[in-house]
C-alpha positions as protocol buffer text, in pm:
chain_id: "A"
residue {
  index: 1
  type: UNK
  ca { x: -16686 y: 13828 z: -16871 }
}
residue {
  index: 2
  type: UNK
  ca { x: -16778 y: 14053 z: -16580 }
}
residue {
  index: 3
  type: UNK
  ca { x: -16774 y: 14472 z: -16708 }
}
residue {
  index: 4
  type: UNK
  ca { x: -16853 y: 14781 z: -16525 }
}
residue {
  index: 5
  type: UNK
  ca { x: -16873 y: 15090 z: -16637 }
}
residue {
  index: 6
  type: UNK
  ca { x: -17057 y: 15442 z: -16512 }
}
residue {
  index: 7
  type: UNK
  ca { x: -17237 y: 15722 z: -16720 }
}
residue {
  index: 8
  type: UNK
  ca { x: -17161 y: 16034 z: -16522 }
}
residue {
  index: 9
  type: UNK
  ca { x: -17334 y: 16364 z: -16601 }
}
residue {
  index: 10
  type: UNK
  ca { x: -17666 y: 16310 z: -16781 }
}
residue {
  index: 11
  type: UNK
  ca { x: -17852 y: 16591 z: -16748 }
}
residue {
  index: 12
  type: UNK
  ca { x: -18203 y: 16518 z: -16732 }
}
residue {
  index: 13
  type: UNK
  ca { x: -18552 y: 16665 z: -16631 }
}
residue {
  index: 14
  type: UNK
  ca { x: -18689 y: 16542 z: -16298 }
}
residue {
  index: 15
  type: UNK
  ca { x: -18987 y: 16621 z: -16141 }
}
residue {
  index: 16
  type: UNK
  ca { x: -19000 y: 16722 z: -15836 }
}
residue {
  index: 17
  type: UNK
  ca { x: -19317 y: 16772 z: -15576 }
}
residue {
  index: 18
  type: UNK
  ca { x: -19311 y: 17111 z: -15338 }
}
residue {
  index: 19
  type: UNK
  ca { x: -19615 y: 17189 z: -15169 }
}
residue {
  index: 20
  type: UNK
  ca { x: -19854 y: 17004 z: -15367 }
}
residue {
  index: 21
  type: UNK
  ca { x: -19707 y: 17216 z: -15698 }
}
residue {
  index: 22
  type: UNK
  ca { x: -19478 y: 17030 z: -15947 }
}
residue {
  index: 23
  type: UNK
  ca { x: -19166 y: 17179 z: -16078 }
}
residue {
  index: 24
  type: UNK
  ca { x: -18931 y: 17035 z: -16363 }
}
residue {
  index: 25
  type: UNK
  ca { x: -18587 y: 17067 z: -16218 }
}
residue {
  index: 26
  type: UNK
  ca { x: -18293 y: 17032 z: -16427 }
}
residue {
  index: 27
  type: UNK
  ca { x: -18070 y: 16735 z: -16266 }
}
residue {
  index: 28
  type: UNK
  ca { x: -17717 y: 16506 z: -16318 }
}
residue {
  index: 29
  type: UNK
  ca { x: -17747 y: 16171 z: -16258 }
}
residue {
  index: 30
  type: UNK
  ca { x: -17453 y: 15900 z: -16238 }
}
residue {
  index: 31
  type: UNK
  ca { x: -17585 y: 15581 z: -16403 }
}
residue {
  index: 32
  type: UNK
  ca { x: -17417 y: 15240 z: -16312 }
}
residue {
  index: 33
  type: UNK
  ca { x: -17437 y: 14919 z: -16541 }
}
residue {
  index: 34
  type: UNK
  ca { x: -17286 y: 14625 z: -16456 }
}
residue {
  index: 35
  type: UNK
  ca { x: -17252 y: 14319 z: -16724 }
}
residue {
  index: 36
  type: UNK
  ca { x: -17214 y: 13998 z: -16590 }
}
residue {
  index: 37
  type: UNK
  ca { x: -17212 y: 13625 z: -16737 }
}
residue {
  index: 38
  type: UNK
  ca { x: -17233 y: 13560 z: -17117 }
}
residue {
  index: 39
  type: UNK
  ca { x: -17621 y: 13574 z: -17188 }
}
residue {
  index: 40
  type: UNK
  ca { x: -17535 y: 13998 z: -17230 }
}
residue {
  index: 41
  type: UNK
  ca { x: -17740 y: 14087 z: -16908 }
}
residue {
  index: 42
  type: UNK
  ca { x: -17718 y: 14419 z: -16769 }
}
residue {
  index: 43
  type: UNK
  ca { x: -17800 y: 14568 z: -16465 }
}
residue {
  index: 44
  type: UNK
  ca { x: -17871 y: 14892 z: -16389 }
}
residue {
  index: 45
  type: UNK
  ca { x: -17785 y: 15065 z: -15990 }
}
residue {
  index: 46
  type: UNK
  ca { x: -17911 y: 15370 z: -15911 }
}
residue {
  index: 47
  type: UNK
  ca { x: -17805 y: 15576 z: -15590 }
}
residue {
  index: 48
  type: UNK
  ca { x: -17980 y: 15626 z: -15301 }
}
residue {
  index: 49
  type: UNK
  ca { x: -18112 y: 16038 z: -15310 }
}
């Protein structure tokens, strides 16, 4: 059995570094999972920023 499906706009908090101060920005991120084989394993990409 080989799946793939994609969670597309999860709003999240993310950190982000600017001149030594850190600000909590307010981002969407697309996850990616892919299940492959029987033994329920998933795998998670994440793209490149």
């Amino acid at each position: 059995m080989v799946g793939q499906f994609q969670i597309c706009n999860y709003r999240t908090l993310f950190p982000l570094e600017w001149n030594g101060d850190v600000r909590w920005v307010r981002t969407t991120l697309c996850l990616q999972f892919r299940l492959i084989g029987e033994d329920n394993r998933g795998m998670l990409d994440t793209p490149a920023p």
